[in-house]
Amino acid sequence: MDIRVLFLFSVSLLIVNQVSRAEPAEPAGKAAQAVNAPIPVKAFQPPPDEAIPDDEFGNMVRLGRKIFTHTGKYAAEYVGNNQSCVNCHLDAGRLANSAPLWAAWVRYPTYRKKNQMVNTMQERIQGCFRYSMNGTPPPADGETLKALMSYAYWMAEGAPTGVTLPGQGYPKLDKPKLEPDYQRGADVFAHNCALCHGADGEGVRQDDQQVFPPLWGKHAFNWGAGMHRINTAAAFIRANMPLGKGGSLSVQQAWDVAYFVNSHDRPQDPRFEGDLEATKKKFHNHQCRYGDKVGKTVLGRSSK
Amino acid sequence: MKKRAGIYLIFAILTYAAPTLGAPPSGKTLAQQGNGKGAPGCVSCHGDKGQGNPAAGYPYLAGQPESYLLGQLNAFADQTRTSPVMQPFASALSVEEMQAVSAYFAGLPLPDTDSGKSAGDTADAGRRLATQGKWSVGMPACFQCHGDRGQGVAPHFPAISGQPEDYLRNQLEHWRKGARSNDPIGLMQAVVGHLEEADIAAVSRYLSTLSPTKAP
């Protein structure tokens, strides 16, 4: 090479070197709109934690709170994944629009289409262990359920019974203008969710603790959990995600990203008896992707 | 002709290497001595182990996520984070130098900042914000994003426990005033939007009494 060329090249390199500035390591991309007010609701106010009584009953309530927020640690034998109850019931089960415990307490016993019978509160919680926690239901008379029941009961102090309180469940979401779409959902996910839940939905674990929960894969909720329904996930996400910015996604974005999240494989529906089509027909007559083909995989086929 | 080529060659080497004589300085050299082109040694303010200087309100850099540190240097340079002190230093660093010095500080252990001080009568309010948040207005606990003892969660969430009280308060104020706007998807802007003056004071004070290396 002509040495003069080399010289000029070096000089230009030097200039480029001095002038250019590195891009931030991982640009977080286009932010969701900056509106971040929680969806307003005139909700029942549960008592503050400080009001848990200092007696035997209070001890049981405190145990229930611990199980609720660190389920894998305090109820290990009944948990089959890396989730905790608080992941889907925010603020330790207190937050309106995130299926709070105080609103649940006053609704049971009630008839549920899911298992076509009247369910008690115990059975409802057992259901969340079986599906959302991909585990084994704790026995109705054991300490785990006693503690969770005490916690919910304490939290509902003063609430009227037998009514649907404002803030119960997740607020039903309007239908989207466009059919939910995988690619649009993937974009929403990459820009607004991956920084916490991981590019592959695996969540973040640090020092043996789950900081951000997994959304799919073998450590997530299973194919029988309420959150695998696109409408349920969309409602939860729109009200509560990205963390601290609930209400900031558009209705369309919430549906798209819920569709994307729930188009990935996760642990098998515990009601599965060897025949995917039969399980789909019997238990999945709702908005979900169980048994659908995504790329080359049929969702649920190789789930364990 | 041969002679000319020789001179060009020497010139070429000199222009490329003159400012530092040799390869770009290592992260450690930069931290200790600067680059001789406007960026002084970092340790004079940030401490010889990157442990910060609480009395002067200079933050620790040791043990922070590498990409977080790099992001901040870029933000100082492009002024999405304003700091009259750091802006000229960051602007004087090349891309490689920013990367090297970020990697160096990220590789040092988080400092044990335990000073035995207590947050006094605002301790409870500060602790509540850090560990439980203020969900009545939709704000998660600080530790949900920053780790359960404020030790940070790489790559996006820096350690906040044990930073100087003034530094923490200033950062929260900067977000409120728009002097810092480089946070991913506006997560900290949303947090700060939910904090009252008294909350900022209490949580800054509380966090400054903790150590990122110990459970609170």
XYZ file of C-alpha atoms in Angstrom:
520
model
C 0.000 0.000 0.000
C 1.184 3.528 -0.725
C 2.558 4.814 2.509
C 0.866 8.193 1.962
C -2.455 6.473 1.872
C -1.619 4.775 5.126
C -0.731 8.132 6.606
C -3.960 9.785 5.541
C -5.885 6.755 6.713
C -4.288 6.979 10.158
C -5.092 10.633 10.441
C -8.689 10.081 9.462
C -8.954 7.205 11.911
C -7.689 9.474 14.604
C -10.245 12.113 13.756
C -13.085 9.640 13.666
C -11.849 8.330 16.965
C -12.024 11.712 18.611
C -15.262 12.888 17.123
C -17.548 9.913 17.279
C -19.324 8.936 20.426
C -20.333 5.415 21.296
C -24.007 4.577 21.165
C -25.401 3.623 24.556
C -24.660 -0.059 25.086
C -28.194 -1.271 24.738
C -30.565 1.370 23.519
C -33.865 0.686 25.187
C -35.662 1.834 22.092
C -38.784 3.843 21.710
C -40.425 4.336 25.053
C -44.070 3.692 25.628
C -46.047 6.910 25.849
C -45.177 8.846 28.941
C -48.634 8.707 30.489
C -48.168 6.615 33.556
C -51.106 7.172 35.832
C -52.541 3.891 37.087
C -56.008 3.262 35.714
C -58.087 5.181 38.265
C -60.404 3.239 40.493
C -62.177 4.264 43.659
C -61.192 1.176 45.511
C -61.552 -0.318 48.950
C -58.499 0.505 51.091
C -57.053 -2.521 52.877
C -55.413 -1.856 56.245
C -51.670 -1.066 56.202
C -49.169 -3.811 57.086
C -48.364 -2.030 60.310
C -51.907 -2.844 61.437
C -51.288 -6.615 61.482
C -51.990 -7.467 65.142
C -49.193 -8.499 67.453
C -50.681 -11.832 68.471
C -51.083 -15.458 67.359
C -53.487 -14.508 64.590
C -51.120 -11.755 63.458
C -48.297 -14.280 63.223
C -50.371 -16.395 60.861
C -51.198 -13.301 58.773
C -47.496 -12.410 58.573
C -46.653 -15.959 57.487
C -49.328 -15.669 54.794
C -47.770 -12.438 53.570
C -44.340 -14.070 53.379
C -45.707 -17.043 51.442
C -47.469 -14.674 49.080
C -44.359 -12.599 48.331
C -41.708 -15.381 48.435
C -43.707 -18.451 47.541
C -40.769 -20.611 46.444
C -39.064 -19.993 49.778
C -41.930 -20.364 52.246
C -44.091 -22.927 50.418
C -41.351 -24.697 48.457
C -42.960 -28.142 48.392
C -46.033 -26.852 46.541
C -44.225 -24.756 43.921
C -42.960 -26.072 40.582
C -41.605 -22.907 38.939
C -39.877 -19.587 39.656
C -43.028 -17.568 40.245
C -44.480 -16.029 43.391
C -48.116 -15.104 43.992
C -47.127 -11.418 44.072
C -45.940 -11.555 40.438
C -49.526 -11.414 39.209
C -51.149 -9.909 42.314
C -49.020 -6.796 42.830
C -48.201 -4.950 46.049
C -48.402 -8.170 48.057
C -51.950 -8.816 46.836
C -53.227 -5.355 47.736
C -53.294 -3.515 44.407
C -56.654 -2.748 42.790
C -56.893 -4.022 39.184
C -54.321 -6.695 39.864
C -56.744 -9.305 41.254
C -56.336 -8.154 44.883
C -56.963 -10.528 47.788
C -59.421 -8.247 49.585
C -61.742 -8.295 46.563
C -61.348 -12.063 46.180
C -62.135 -12.782 49.815
C -65.665 -11.371 49.576
C -66.572 -13.300 46.356
C -66.234 -16.892 47.516
C -67.723 -19.498 47.496
C -68.742 -19.036 43.877
C -69.475 -21.129 40.793
C -66.564 -21.365 38.298
C -66.918 -22.405 34.695
C -63.300 -23.606 34.684
C -64.107 -26.687 36.778
C -67.914 -26.490 36.666
C -68.551 -26.484 40.367
C -68.850 -24.185 43.334
C -65.368 -23.225 44.508
C -64.348 -22.091 47.948
C -61.592 -19.558 48.452
C -59.312 -22.450 49.421
C -59.990 -24.191 46.147
C -59.379 -20.982 44.211
C -55.952 -20.616 45.834
C -55.214 -24.304 45.245
C -55.972 -23.650 41.594
C -53.339 -20.922 41.443
C -50.806 -23.353 42.953
C -51.650 -26.030 40.393
C -51.560 -23.803 37.321
C -49.909 -20.432 37.939
C -47.270 -21.928 40.226
C -47.090 -25.149 38.159
C -47.077 -27.033 41.459
C -49.147 -29.184 43.786
C -52.174 -27.803 45.644
C -51.409 -27.539 49.385
C -53.893 -29.435 51.581
C -56.918 -27.432 52.753
C -56.181 -27.969 56.435
C -52.414 -27.391 56.254
C -50.472 -24.372 57.434
C -49.780 -22.934 53.959
C -53.452 -22.452 53.131
C -54.314 -21.429 56.673
C -51.721 -18.671 56.452
C -52.839 -17.457 53.012
C -56.502 -17.525 54.077
C -55.675 -15.564 57.241
C -53.786 -12.994 55.203
C -56.686 -12.524 52.752
C -59.262 -12.378 55.536
C -57.247 -9.809 57.461
C -56.849 -7.690 54.336
C -60.605 -7.631 53.662
C -61.440 -6.257 57.098
C -64.462 -3.981 56.779
C -65.227 -4.853 53.145
C -68.858 -5.675 52.298
C -69.301 -9.343 51.474
C -70.917 -11.011 48.463
C -70.271 -8.116 46.073
C -67.864 -7.460 43.243
C -65.771 -4.596 44.563
C -64.318 -2.003 42.149
C -60.722 -3.084 41.414
C -61.550 -6.831 41.571
C -59.720 -9.026 39.046
C -58.068 -7.365 36.070
C -60.068 -4.621 34.330
C -61.689 -6.019 31.181
C -60.055 -4.568 28.116
C -61.810 -3.175 25.020
C -61.416 -5.260 21.868
C -58.442 -4.204 19.736
C -59.046 -2.453 16.397
C -56.798 -4.949 14.594
C -56.447 -8.678 15.209
C -53.572 -9.188 17.686
C -50.357 -9.734 15.757
C -47.203 -11.694 16.622
C -44.714 -9.371 14.923
C -46.201 -6.185 16.336
C -46.230 -7.890 19.724
C -42.575 -8.843 19.346
C -41.721 -5.187 18.709
C -43.643 -3.994 21.754
C -41.883 -6.667 23.787
C -38.399 -5.748 22.590
C -38.917 -2.064 23.372
C -40.860 -2.191 26.623
C -40.452 -5.541 28.318
C -37.205 -7.306 27.419
C -35.051 -5.079 29.598
C -36.648 -6.738 32.648
C -38.127 -10.025 31.427
C -35.174 -10.881 29.167
C -35.027 -11.062 25.389
C -36.213 -14.658 25.604
C -38.837 -14.144 28.332
C -36.628 -15.970 30.817
C -36.732 -13.255 33.492
C -33.784 -12.316 35.702
C -32.448 -14.365 38.576
C -29.701 -12.995 40.832
C -28.227 -14.431 44.038
C -30.774 -17.265 43.911
C -33.666 -14.835 43.918
C -36.074 -14.072 41.117
C -35.875 -10.327 40.446
C -38.026 -10.300 37.298
C -40.333 -13.269 36.662
C -40.110 -15.470 33.566
C -43.021 -15.083 31.133
C -42.592 -18.339 29.228
C -40.335 -21.385 29.188
C -40.003 -24.150 31.762
C -39.887 -21.876 34.840
C -43.066 -19.915 34.001
C -46.809 -20.464 34.647
C -48.238 -23.476 32.799
C -50.706 -23.977 29.946
C -53.592 -24.257 32.399
C -52.970 -20.915 34.166
C -55.340 -17.976 33.693
C -52.471 -15.831 32.424
C -52.022 -18.016 29.313
C -55.301 -16.619 27.991
C -54.628 -13.712 25.707
C -57.515 -11.617 27.021
C -56.486 -12.137 30.666
C -52.826 -11.350 29.987
C -53.761 -8.306 27.890
C -55.925 -6.974 30.724
C -53.198 -7.540 33.319
C -50.482 -6.030 31.136
C -52.457 -2.962 30.147
C -53.226 -2.167 33.803
C -49.875 -3.097 35.329
C -46.972 -3.270 32.867
C -44.288 -2.072 32.223
C -43.718 -2.147 35.973
C -44.368 1.330 37.365
C -45.912 2.517 34.093
C -49.259 0.716 34.122
C -51.742 2.253 31.694
C -49.028 3.542 29.353
C -49.430 0.970 26.562
C -52.240 1.469 24.077
C -55.047 -1.101 24.069
C -53.713 -2.441 20.762
C -50.144 -2.752 22.128
C -51.418 -4.644 25.178
C -53.261 -7.198 22.994
C -50.338 -7.558 20.601
C -47.772 -8.141 23.336
C -50.080 -10.520 25.249
C -50.533 -12.502 22.028
C -46.757 -12.583 21.537
C -45.970 -13.631 25.128
C -48.555 -16.396 24.991
C -47.334 -17.696 21.634
C -44.389 -19.375 23.371
C -44.110 -22.763 24.977
C -44.502 -23.275 28.711
C -45.056 -26.208 31.091
C -47.827 -28.639 30.125
C -51.445 -28.232 31.220
C -51.691 -30.604 34.219
C -55.048 -31.858 32.845
C -53.264 -33.194 29.742
C -53.670 -36.973 29.406
C -51.562 -37.678 26.352
C -53.721 -36.221 23.593
C -53.092 -32.581 22.731
C -56.185 -32.221 20.527
C -58.445 -33.741 23.172
C -57.047 -31.466 25.885
C -57.445 -28.477 23.632
C -61.057 -29.352 22.849
C -62.031 -30.080 26.408
C -60.257 -27.277 28.281
C -59.155 -24.582 25.855
C -62.310 -23.130 24.367
C -61.107 -19.608 25.001
C -58.660 -17.076 23.561
C -55.401 -18.974 23.722
C -52.767 -20.508 21.480
C -52.501 -23.979 23.022
C -52.176 -26.480 20.173
C -51.553 -23.741 17.561
C -48.657 -23.899 15.167
C -46.033 -21.170 15.572
C -43.221 -21.486 13.082
C -42.301 -25.158 13.204
C -43.568 -25.909 16.702
C -47.028 -26.848 17.806
C -47.518 -25.143 21.159
C -48.019 -27.625 23.981
C -46.844 -30.667 22.002
C -43.416 -30.962 23.605
C -44.343 -29.278 26.894
C -43.529 -31.307 29.976
C 11.789 8.162 -2.362
C 12.740 5.567 0.216
C 13.549 8.314 2.705
C 10.203 10.027 2.062
C 8.398 6.800 2.743
C 10.262 6.441 6.008
C 9.233 9.903 7.127
C 5.622 9.259 6.241
C 5.747 6.068 8.222
C 7.100 7.788 11.313
C 4.462 10.469 10.894
C 1.773 7.881 10.597
C 2.829 6.140 13.761
C 3.205 9.400 15.612
C -0.218 10.790 14.683
C -1.849 7.591 15.678
C -0.017 7.055 18.913
C 1.393 10.392 20.000
C -1.248 11.447 22.508
C -0.654 8.392 24.612
C 2.476 6.839 23.158
C 1.481 3.260 22.455
C -1.851 1.496 22.467
C -4.855 3.367 23.933
C -4.340 3.522 27.696
C -5.815 0.729 29.788
C -8.893 1.317 31.913
C -6.733 1.300 35.006
C -4.323 3.916 33.624
C -7.241 6.115 32.598
C -8.796 5.783 36.019
C -5.569 6.739 37.734
C -3.996 9.232 35.350
C -6.610 10.256 32.831
C -5.847 10.465 29.115
C -3.797 13.654 29.035
C -6.342 15.145 26.645
C -8.781 16.769 29.007
C -9.959 13.815 31.075
C -8.184 13.782 34.455
C -7.681 10.675 36.558
C -11.052 9.554 37.874
C -9.783 8.304 41.220
C -9.074 11.808 42.512
C -12.814 12.270 42.880
C -14.279 8.763 42.705
C -11.767 7.200 45.120
C -8.716 4.992 44.559
C -10.915 1.877 44.555
C -13.817 3.626 42.844
C -15.534 3.753 46.232
C -16.740 7.363 45.919
C -16.370 10.252 48.315
C -19.382 10.725 50.569
C -18.131 13.990 52.064
C -17.881 15.610 48.642
C -20.966 13.838 47.279
C -19.052 11.978 44.541
C -20.688 8.644 43.673
C -18.972 5.269 43.784
C -18.404 3.653 40.399
C -16.950 0.340 41.579
C -19.113 -2.673 40.826
C -21.723 -0.789 38.787
C -22.886 -2.583 35.630
C -20.468 -1.908 32.773
C -23.106 -0.892 30.263
C -24.705 1.395 32.850
C -21.398 3.273 33.340
C -20.835 3.465 29.600
C -24.369 4.741 29.120
C -23.775 7.497 31.684
C -20.511 8.638 30.066
C -22.334 8.875 26.751
C -25.192 10.706 28.420
C -22.825 13.275 29.962
C -21.227 13.798 26.566
C -24.509 14.206 24.694
C -26.034 16.060 27.653
C -29.096 13.910 28.143
C -27.613 13.945 31.635
C -26.317 17.358 32.593
C -23.324 17.721 34.876
C -21.001 20.708 34.516
C -18.248 18.638 36.176
C -18.508 15.408 34.190
C -19.574 16.798 30.815
C -16.119 18.039 29.707
C -14.373 14.913 31.031
C -16.730 12.552 29.253
C -16.449 14.566 26.043
C -12.671 14.235 26.217
C -12.799 10.428 26.246
C -12.739 8.416 23.034
C -15.159 5.571 22.467
C -12.462 3.024 23.345
C -11.442 4.948 26.429
C -15.033 5.117 27.643
C -15.344 1.386 27.172
C -12.039 0.629 28.876
C -12.661 2.787 31.917
C -16.254 1.515 32.292
C -15.049 -2.082 32.173
C -12.348 -1.278 34.717
C -14.692 0.218 37.331
C -17.356 -2.423 36.677
C -14.753 -5.083 37.461
C -13.979 -3.698 40.922
C -16.035 -4.985 43.854
C -18.991 -2.946 45.132
C -17.801 -0.913 48.128
C -18.932 -1.657 51.666
C -20.335 1.762 52.497
C -21.649 0.915 55.953
C -20.970 3.966 58.112
C -23.124 2.951 61.050
C -25.227 6.088 60.573
C -28.993 5.930 60.964
C -31.590 7.766 58.905
C -33.169 9.062 62.124
C -36.834 9.947 62.182
C -37.322 9.534 58.438
C -35.927 5.974 58.462
C -39.352 4.296 58.398
C -40.660 6.429 55.562
C -37.470 5.834 53.576
C -37.503 2.103 54.189
C -41.136 1.840 53.153
C -40.449 3.537 49.817
C -37.380 1.385 49.191
C -38.909 -1.962 50.131
C -42.659 -1.533 49.524
C -43.026 1.427 47.200
C -46.014 3.729 47.073
C -48.561 1.652 45.246
C -51.400 3.990 46.195
C -50.105 6.100 43.284
C -48.721 3.183 41.254
C -45.054 3.371 42.273
C -43.202 0.068 42.778
C -40.588 -0.365 45.514
C -37.127 0.941 44.588
C -35.700 -2.490 45.390
C -37.983 -4.246 42.880
C -35.786 -2.801 40.144
C -32.528 -2.070 41.985
C -32.197 -5.446 43.761
C -33.356 -6.444 47.221
C -30.570 -4.569 48.972
C -30.125 -1.885 46.351
C -27.078 -3.702 44.952
C -28.160 -3.240 41.336
C -29.352 -5.676 38.676
C -27.119 -5.785 35.608
C -27.177 -4.569 32.909
C -29.783 -1.799 33.293
C -30.262 -1.138 36.991
C -27.425 0.491 38.971
C -26.683 -0.039 42.655
C -28.141 2.787 44.742
C -27.557 1.714 48.349
C -24.716 3.552 50.046
C -24.387 6.364 47.520
C -23.921 9.782 49.169
C -27.190 11.316 50.372
C -26.668 14.547 48.422
C -25.832 12.659 45.278
C -29.005 10.554 45.469
C -31.200 13.559 46.189
C -29.629 15.507 43.330
C -30.250 12.711 40.847
C -33.911 12.435 41.804
C -34.223 16.230 41.561
C -32.498 16.170 38.177
C -35.064 13.759 36.835
C -37.836 15.899 38.199
C -36.381 18.991 36.509
C -35.586 17.179 33.272
C -31.806 17.588 33.719
C -31.503 13.808 33.466
C -33.598 12.072 30.860
C -31.500 9.141 29.720
C -33.302 6.390 31.639
C -34.595 3.410 29.643
C -38.295 3.774 28.697
C -38.562 6.601 31.207
C -38.717 4.221 34.175
C -37.083 6.641 36.626
C -39.028 9.599 35.279
C -42.196 7.673 36.125
C -40.876 6.867 39.612
C -39.893 10.444 40.357
C -43.249 11.694 39.085
C -44.794 9.883 42.048
C -42.456 11.251 44.721
C -43.128 14.273 46.934
C -40.248 16.438 48.222
C -40.467 14.701 51.584
C -40.283 11.272 49.907
C -37.139 12.257 48.001
C -35.497 13.468 51.199
C -36.480 10.378 53.185
C -35.514 7.773 50.605
C -32.185 9.460 49.767
C -31.286 9.602 53.402
C -32.336 6.020 54.055
C -30.466 4.599 51.056
C -27.302 6.506 51.971
C -27.163 4.684 55.316
C -27.154 1.243 53.659
C -24.376 -0.755 52.044
C -24.863 -2.542 48.705
C -22.855 -5.438 50.109
C -25.136 -6.102 53.092
C -28.811 -6.947 53.590
C -30.622 -3.881 54.993
